[in-house]
PDB file of C-alpha atoms in Angstrom:
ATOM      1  CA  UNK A   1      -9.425  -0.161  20.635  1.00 87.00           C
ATOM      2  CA  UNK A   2      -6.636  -2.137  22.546  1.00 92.00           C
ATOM      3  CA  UNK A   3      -4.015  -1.002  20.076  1.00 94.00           C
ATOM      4  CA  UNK A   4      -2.958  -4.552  19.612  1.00 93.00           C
ATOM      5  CA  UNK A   5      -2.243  -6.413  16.017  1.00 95.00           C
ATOM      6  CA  UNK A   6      -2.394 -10.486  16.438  1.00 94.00           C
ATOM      7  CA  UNK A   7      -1.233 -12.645  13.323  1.00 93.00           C
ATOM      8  CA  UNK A   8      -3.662 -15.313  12.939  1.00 95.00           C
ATOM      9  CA  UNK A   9      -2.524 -18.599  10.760  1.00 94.00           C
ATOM     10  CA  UNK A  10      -5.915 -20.594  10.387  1.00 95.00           C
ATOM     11  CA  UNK A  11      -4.160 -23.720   9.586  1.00 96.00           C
ATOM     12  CA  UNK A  12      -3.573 -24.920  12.792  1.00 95.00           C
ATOM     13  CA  UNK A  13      -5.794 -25.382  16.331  1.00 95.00           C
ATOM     14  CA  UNK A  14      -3.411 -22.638  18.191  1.00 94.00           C
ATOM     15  CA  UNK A  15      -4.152 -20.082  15.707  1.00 95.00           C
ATOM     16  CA  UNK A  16      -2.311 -16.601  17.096  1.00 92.00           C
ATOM     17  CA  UNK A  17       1.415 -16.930  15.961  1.00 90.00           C
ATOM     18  CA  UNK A  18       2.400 -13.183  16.688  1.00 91.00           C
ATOM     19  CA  UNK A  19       1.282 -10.391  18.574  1.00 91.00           C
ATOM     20  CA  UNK A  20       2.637  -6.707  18.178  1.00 93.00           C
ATOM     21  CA  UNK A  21       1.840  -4.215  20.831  1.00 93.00           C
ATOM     22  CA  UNK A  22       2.976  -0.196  19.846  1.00 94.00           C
ATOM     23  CA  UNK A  23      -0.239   1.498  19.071  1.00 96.00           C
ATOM     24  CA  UNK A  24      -1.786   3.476  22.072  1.00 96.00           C
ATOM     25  CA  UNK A  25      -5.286   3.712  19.636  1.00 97.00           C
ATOM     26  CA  UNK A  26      -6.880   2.358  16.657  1.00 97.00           C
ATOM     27  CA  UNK A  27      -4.670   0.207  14.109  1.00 98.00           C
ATOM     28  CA  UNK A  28      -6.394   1.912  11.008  1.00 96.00           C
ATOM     29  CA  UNK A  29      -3.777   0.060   8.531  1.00 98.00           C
ATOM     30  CA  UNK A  30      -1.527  -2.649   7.710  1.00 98.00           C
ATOM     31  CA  UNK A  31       0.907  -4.081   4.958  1.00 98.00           C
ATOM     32  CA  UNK A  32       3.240  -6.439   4.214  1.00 97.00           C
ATOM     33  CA  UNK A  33       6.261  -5.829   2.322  1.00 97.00           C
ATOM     34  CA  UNK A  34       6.401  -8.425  -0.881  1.00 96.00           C
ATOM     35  CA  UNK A  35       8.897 -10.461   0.792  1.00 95.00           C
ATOM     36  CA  UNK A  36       6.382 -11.255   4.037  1.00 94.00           C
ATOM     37  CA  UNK A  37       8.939 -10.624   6.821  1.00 94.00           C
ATOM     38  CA  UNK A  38       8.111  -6.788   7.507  1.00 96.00           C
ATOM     39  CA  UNK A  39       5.341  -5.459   8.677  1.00 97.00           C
ATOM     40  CA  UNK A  40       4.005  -1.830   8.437  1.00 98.00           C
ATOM     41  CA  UNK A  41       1.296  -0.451  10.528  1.00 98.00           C
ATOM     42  CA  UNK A  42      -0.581   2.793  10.724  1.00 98.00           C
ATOM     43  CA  UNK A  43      -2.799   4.343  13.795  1.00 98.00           C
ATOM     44  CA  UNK A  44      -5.428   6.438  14.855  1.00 98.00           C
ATOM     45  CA  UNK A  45      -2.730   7.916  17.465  1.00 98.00           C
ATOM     46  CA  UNK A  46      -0.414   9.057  14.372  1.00 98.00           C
ATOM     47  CA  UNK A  47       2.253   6.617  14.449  1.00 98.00           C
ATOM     48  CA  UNK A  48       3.508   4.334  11.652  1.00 98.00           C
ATOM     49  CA  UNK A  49       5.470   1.408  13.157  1.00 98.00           C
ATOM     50  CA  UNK A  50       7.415  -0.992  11.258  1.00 97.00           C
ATOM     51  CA  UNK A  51       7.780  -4.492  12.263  1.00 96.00           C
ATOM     52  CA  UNK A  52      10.582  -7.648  12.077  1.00 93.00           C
ATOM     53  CA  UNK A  53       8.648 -10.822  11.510  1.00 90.00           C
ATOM     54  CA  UNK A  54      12.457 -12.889  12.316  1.00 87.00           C
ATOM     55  CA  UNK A  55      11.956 -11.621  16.050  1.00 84.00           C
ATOM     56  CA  UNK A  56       8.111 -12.032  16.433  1.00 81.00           C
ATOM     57  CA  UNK A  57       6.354 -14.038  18.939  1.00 75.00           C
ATOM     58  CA  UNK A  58       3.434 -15.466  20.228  1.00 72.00           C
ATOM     59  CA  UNK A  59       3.887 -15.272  23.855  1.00 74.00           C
ATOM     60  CA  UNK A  60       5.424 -11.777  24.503  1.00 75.00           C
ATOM     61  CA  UNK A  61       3.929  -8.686  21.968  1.00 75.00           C
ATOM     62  CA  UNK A  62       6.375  -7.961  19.694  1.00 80.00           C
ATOM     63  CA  UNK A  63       8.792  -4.384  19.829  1.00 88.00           C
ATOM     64  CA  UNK A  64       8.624  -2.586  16.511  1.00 94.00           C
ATOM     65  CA  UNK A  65      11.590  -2.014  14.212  1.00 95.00           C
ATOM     66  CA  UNK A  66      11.102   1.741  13.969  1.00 97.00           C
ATOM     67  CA  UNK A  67       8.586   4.268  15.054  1.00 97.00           C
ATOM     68  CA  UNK A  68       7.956   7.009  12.662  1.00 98.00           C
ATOM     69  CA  UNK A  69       6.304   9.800  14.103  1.00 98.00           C
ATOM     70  CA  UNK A  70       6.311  12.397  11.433  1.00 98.00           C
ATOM     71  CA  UNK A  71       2.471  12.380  10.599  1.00 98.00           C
ATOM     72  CA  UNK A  72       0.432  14.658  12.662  1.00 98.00           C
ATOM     73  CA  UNK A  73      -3.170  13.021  11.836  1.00 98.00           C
ATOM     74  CA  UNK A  74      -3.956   9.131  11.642  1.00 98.00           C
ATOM     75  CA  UNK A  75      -1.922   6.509   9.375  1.00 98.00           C
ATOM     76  CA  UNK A  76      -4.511   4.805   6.916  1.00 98.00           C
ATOM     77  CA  UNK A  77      -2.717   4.532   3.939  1.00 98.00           C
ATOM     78  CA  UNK A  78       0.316   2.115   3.378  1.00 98.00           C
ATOM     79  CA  UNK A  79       1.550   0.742   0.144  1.00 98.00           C
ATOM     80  CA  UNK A  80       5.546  -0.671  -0.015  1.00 98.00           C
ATOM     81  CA  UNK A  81       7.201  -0.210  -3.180  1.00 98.00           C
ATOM     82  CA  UNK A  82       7.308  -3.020  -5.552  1.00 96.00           C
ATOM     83  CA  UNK A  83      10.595  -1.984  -7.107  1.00 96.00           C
ATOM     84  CA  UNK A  84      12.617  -0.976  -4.185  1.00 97.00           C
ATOM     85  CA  UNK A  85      11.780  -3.365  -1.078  1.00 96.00           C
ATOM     86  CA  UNK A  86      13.102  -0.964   1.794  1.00 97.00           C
ATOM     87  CA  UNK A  87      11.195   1.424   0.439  1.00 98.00           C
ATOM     88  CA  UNK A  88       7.230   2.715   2.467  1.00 98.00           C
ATOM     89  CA  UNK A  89       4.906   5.247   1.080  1.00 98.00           C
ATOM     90  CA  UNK A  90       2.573   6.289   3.834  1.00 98.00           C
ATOM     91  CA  UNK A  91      -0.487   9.144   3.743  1.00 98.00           C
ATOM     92  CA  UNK A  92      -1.323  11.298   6.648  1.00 98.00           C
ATOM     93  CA  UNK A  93      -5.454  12.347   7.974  1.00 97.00           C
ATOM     94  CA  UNK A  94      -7.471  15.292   7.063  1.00 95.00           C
ATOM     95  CA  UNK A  95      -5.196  17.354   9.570  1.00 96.00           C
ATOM     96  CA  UNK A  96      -1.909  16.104   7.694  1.00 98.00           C
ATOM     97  CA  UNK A  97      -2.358  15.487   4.573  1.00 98.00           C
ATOM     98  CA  UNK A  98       1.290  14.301   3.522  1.00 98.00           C
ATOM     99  CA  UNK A  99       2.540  11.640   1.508  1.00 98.00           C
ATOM    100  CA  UNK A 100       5.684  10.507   3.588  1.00 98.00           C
ATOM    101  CA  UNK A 101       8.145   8.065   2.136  1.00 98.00           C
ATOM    102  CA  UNK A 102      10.552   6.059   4.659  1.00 98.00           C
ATOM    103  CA  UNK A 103      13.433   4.042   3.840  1.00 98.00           C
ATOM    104  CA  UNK A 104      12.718   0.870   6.373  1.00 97.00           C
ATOM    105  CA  UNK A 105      16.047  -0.419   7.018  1.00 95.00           C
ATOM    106  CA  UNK A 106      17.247   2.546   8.900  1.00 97.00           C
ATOM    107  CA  UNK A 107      14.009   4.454   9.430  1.00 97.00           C
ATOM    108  CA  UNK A 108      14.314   8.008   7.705  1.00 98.00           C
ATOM    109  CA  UNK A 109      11.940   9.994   5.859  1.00 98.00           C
ATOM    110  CA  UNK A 110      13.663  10.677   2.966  1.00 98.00           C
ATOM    111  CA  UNK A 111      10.733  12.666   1.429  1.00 98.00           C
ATOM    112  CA  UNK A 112       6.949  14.380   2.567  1.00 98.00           C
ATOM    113  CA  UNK A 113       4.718  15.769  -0.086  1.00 98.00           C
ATOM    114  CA  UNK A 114       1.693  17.729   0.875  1.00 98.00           C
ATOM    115  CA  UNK A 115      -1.107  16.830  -1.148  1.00 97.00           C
ATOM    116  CA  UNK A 116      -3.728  19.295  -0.211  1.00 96.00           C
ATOM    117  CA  UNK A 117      -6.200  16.854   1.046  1.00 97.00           C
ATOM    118  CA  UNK A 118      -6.823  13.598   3.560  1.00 97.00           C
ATOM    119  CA  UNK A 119      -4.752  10.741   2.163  1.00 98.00           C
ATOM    120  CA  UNK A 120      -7.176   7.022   2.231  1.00 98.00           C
ATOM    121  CA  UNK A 121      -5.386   4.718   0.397  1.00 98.00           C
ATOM    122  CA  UNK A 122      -1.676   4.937  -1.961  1.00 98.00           C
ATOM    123  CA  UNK A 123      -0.523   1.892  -4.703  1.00 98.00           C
ATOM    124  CA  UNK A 124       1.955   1.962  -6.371  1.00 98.00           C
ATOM    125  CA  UNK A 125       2.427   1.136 -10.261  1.00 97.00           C
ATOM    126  CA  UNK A 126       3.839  -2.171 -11.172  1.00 93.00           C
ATOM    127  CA  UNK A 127       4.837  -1.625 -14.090  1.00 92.00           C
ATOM    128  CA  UNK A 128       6.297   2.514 -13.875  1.00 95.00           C
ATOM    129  CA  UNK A 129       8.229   3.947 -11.539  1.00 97.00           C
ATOM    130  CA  UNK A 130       4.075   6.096 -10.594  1.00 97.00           C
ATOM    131  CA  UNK A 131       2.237   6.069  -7.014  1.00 98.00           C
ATOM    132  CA  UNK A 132      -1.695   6.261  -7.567  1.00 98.00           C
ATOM    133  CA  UNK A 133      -3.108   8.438  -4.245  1.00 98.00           C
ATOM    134  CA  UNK A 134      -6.696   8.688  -2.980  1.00 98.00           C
ATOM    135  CA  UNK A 135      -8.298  10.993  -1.493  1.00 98.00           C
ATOM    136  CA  UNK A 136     -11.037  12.817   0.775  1.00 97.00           C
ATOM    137  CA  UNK A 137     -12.329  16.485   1.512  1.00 91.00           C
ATOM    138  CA  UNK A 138     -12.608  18.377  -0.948  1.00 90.00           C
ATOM    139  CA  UNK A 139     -12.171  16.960  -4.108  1.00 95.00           C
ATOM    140  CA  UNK A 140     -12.350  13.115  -3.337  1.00 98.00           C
ATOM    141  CA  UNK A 141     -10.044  12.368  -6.070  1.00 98.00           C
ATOM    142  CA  UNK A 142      -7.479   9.807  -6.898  1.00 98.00           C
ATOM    143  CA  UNK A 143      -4.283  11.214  -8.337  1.00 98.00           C
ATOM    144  CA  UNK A 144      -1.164  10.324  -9.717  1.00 98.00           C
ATOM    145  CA  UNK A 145       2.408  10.824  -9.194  1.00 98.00           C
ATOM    146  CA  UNK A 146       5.416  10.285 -11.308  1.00 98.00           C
ATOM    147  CA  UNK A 147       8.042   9.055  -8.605  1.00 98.00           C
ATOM    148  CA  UNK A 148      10.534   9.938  -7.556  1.00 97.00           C
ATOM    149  CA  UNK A 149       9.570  14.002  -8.728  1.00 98.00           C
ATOM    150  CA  UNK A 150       6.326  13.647  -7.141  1.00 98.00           C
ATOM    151  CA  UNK A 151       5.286  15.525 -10.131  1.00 98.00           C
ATOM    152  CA  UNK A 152       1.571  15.336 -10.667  1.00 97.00           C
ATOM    153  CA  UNK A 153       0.450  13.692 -13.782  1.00 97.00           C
ATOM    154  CA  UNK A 154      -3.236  13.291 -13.678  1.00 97.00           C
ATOM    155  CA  UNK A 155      -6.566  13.720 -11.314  1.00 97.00           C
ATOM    156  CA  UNK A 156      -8.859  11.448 -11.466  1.00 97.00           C
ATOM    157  CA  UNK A 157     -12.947  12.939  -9.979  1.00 97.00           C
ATOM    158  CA  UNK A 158     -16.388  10.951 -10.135  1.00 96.00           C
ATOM    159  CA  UNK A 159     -16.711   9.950  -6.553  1.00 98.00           C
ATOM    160  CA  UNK A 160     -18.502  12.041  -4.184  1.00 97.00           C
ATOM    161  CA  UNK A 161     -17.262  10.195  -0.956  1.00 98.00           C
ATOM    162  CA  UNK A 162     -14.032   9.852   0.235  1.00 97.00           C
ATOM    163  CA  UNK A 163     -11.790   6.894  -1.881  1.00 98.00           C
ATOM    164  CA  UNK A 164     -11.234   4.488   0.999  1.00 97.00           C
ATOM    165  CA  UNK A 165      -9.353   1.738  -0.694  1.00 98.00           C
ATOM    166  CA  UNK A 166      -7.443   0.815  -4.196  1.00 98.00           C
ATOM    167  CA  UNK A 167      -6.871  -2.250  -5.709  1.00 97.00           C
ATOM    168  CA  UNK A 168      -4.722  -3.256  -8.971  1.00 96.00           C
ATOM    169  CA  UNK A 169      -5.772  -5.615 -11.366  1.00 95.00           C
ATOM    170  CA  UNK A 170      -3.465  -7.977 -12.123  1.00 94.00           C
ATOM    171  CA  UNK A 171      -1.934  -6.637 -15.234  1.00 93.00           C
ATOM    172  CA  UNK A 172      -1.384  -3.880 -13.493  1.00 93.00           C
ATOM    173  CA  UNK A 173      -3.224  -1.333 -15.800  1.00 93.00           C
ATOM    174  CA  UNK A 174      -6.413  -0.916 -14.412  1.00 96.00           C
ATOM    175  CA  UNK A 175      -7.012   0.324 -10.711  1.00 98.00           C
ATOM    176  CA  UNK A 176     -10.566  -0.177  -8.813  1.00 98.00           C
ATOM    177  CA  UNK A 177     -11.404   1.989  -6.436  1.00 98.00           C
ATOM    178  CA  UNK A 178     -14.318   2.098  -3.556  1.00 98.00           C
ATOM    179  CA  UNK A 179     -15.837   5.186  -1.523  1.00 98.00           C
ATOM    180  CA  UNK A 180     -18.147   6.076   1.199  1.00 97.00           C
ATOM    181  CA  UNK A 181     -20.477   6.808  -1.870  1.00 98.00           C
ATOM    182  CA  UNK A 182     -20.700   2.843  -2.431  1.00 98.00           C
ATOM    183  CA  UNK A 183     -19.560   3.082  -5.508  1.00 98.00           C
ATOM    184  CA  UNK A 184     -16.722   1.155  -7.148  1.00 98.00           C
ATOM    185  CA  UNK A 185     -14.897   2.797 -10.423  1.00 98.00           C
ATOM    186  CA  UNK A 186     -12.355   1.394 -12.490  1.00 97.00           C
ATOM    187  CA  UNK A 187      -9.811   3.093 -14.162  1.00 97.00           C
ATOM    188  CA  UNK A 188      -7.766   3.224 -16.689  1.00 95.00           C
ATOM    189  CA  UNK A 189      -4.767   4.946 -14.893  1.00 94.00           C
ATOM    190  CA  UNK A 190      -1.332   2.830 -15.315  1.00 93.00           C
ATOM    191  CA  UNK A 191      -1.467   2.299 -19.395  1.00 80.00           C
ATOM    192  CA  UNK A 192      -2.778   0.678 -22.185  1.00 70.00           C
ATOM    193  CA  UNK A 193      -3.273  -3.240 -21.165  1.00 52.00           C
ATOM    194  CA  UNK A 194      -2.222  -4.211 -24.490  1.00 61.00           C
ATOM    195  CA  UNK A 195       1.036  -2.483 -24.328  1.00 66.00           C
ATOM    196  CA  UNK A 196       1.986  -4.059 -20.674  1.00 49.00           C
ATOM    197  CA  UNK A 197       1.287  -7.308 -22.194  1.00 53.00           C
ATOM    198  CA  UNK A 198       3.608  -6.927 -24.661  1.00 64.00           C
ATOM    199  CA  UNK A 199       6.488  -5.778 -22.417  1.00 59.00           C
ATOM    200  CA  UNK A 200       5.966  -8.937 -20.418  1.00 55.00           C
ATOM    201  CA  UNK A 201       5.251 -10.883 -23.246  1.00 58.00           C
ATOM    202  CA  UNK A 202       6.929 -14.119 -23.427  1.00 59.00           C
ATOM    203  CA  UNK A 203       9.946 -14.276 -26.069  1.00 55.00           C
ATOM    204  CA  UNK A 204       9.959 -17.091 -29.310  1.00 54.00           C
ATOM    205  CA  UNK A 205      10.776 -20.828 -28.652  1.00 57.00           C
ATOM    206  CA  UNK A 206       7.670 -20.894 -26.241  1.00 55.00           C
ATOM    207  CA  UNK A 207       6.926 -24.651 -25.485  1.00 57.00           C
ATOM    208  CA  UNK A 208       4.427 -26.570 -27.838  1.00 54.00           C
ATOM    209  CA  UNK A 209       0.682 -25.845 -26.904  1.00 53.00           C
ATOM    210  CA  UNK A 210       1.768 -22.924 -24.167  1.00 53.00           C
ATOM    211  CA  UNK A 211      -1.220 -21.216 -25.388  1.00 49.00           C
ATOM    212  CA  UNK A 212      -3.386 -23.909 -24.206  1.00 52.00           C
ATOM    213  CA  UNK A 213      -2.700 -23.047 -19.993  1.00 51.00           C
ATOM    214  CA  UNK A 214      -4.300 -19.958 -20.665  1.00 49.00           C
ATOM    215  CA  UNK A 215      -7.664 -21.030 -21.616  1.00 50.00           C
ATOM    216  CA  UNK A 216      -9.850 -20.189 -18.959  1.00 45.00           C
TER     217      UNK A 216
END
């Protein structure tokens, strides 16, 4: 309720390395960018903030990057772009509804898509430029997205609660997701496994016995 987001390391006996203070409500989401030294958060009070982990601290709360204000319902859903690193998608509440995409370096919203219906959670595709979206009243469905068109490509139904949170498997082809109805469903959504393996298949003159480290 305080608004506040403390970085914990467990590792060592004074445990709370950095503190960021922005939110005036509920933090309802947070993500780090790939590289670890950005931060971006989302709020009950319709804020996302984005913050510099260089100028963090422990003893003062932090002061955000940028403050994008553009949402007009609460931040949940967060997901930075694997193939541009500057790049945040972010989804707005039931009375937004938006997909908002931010370039983080100078703070712009370089694009809003309204998608109808409450945005929970957003991943991207690792292996296509595609952003997966899920979703609340009505439908509760996951779609996708061909970026950067924001054409719609497919919708996904089955769950009858709202889809609170996505995750990828590591392949990247199959996407599990988890609703109020406490249910999880996996899909099939970025591609054939087989054919990602073969694009990051490793090439000929592979080292004697590689096979072997993949035995599990």
């Amino acid at each position: 309720m305080d608004g506040r987001i403390i970085n914990n390391d467990v590792r060592v006996r004074d445990h709370i390395v950095e503190t960021y203070r922005g939110h005036t409500q509920e933090v309802c989401g947070l993500k780090w960018s790939a590289s670890g030294k950005q931060l971006a958060s989302g709020g009950n009070d319709n804020l996302v903030h984005i913050w510099d982990r260089s100028v963090a601290s422990s003893n003062s709360p932090t002061q955000y990057l940028h403050r994008l204000e553009d949402h007009t319902s609460a931040v949940k859903a967060l997901a930075w772009c694997p193939f541009q690193s500057n790049l945040l998608a972010s989804g707005g509440g039931g009375g937004d509804r938006t997909i908002k995409f931010w370039n983080t370096h100078t703070g712009a919203c370089l694009n809003s898509v309204d998608t109808g219906s409450q945005v929970c959670a957003l991943l991207w595709n690792k292996n296509e430029r595609e952003l997966l979206s899920s979703h609340g009243f009505t439908q509760n469905q996951l779609t996708l997205w061909k970026y950067p068109s924001m054409v719609k490509t497919a919708e996904l139904t089955g769950h009858t609660s709202r889809v609170l949170f996505l995750a990828q498997s590591p392949d990247g082809c199959t996407v599990a997701s988890a609703a109020g109805d406490e249910t999880l469903r996996f899909w099939n959504v970025f591609g054939d496994p087989n054919e990602a393996a073969k694009k990051s298949a490793p090439k000929k003159n592979q080292e004697p016995f590689a096979w072997a480290n993949r035995i599990r």
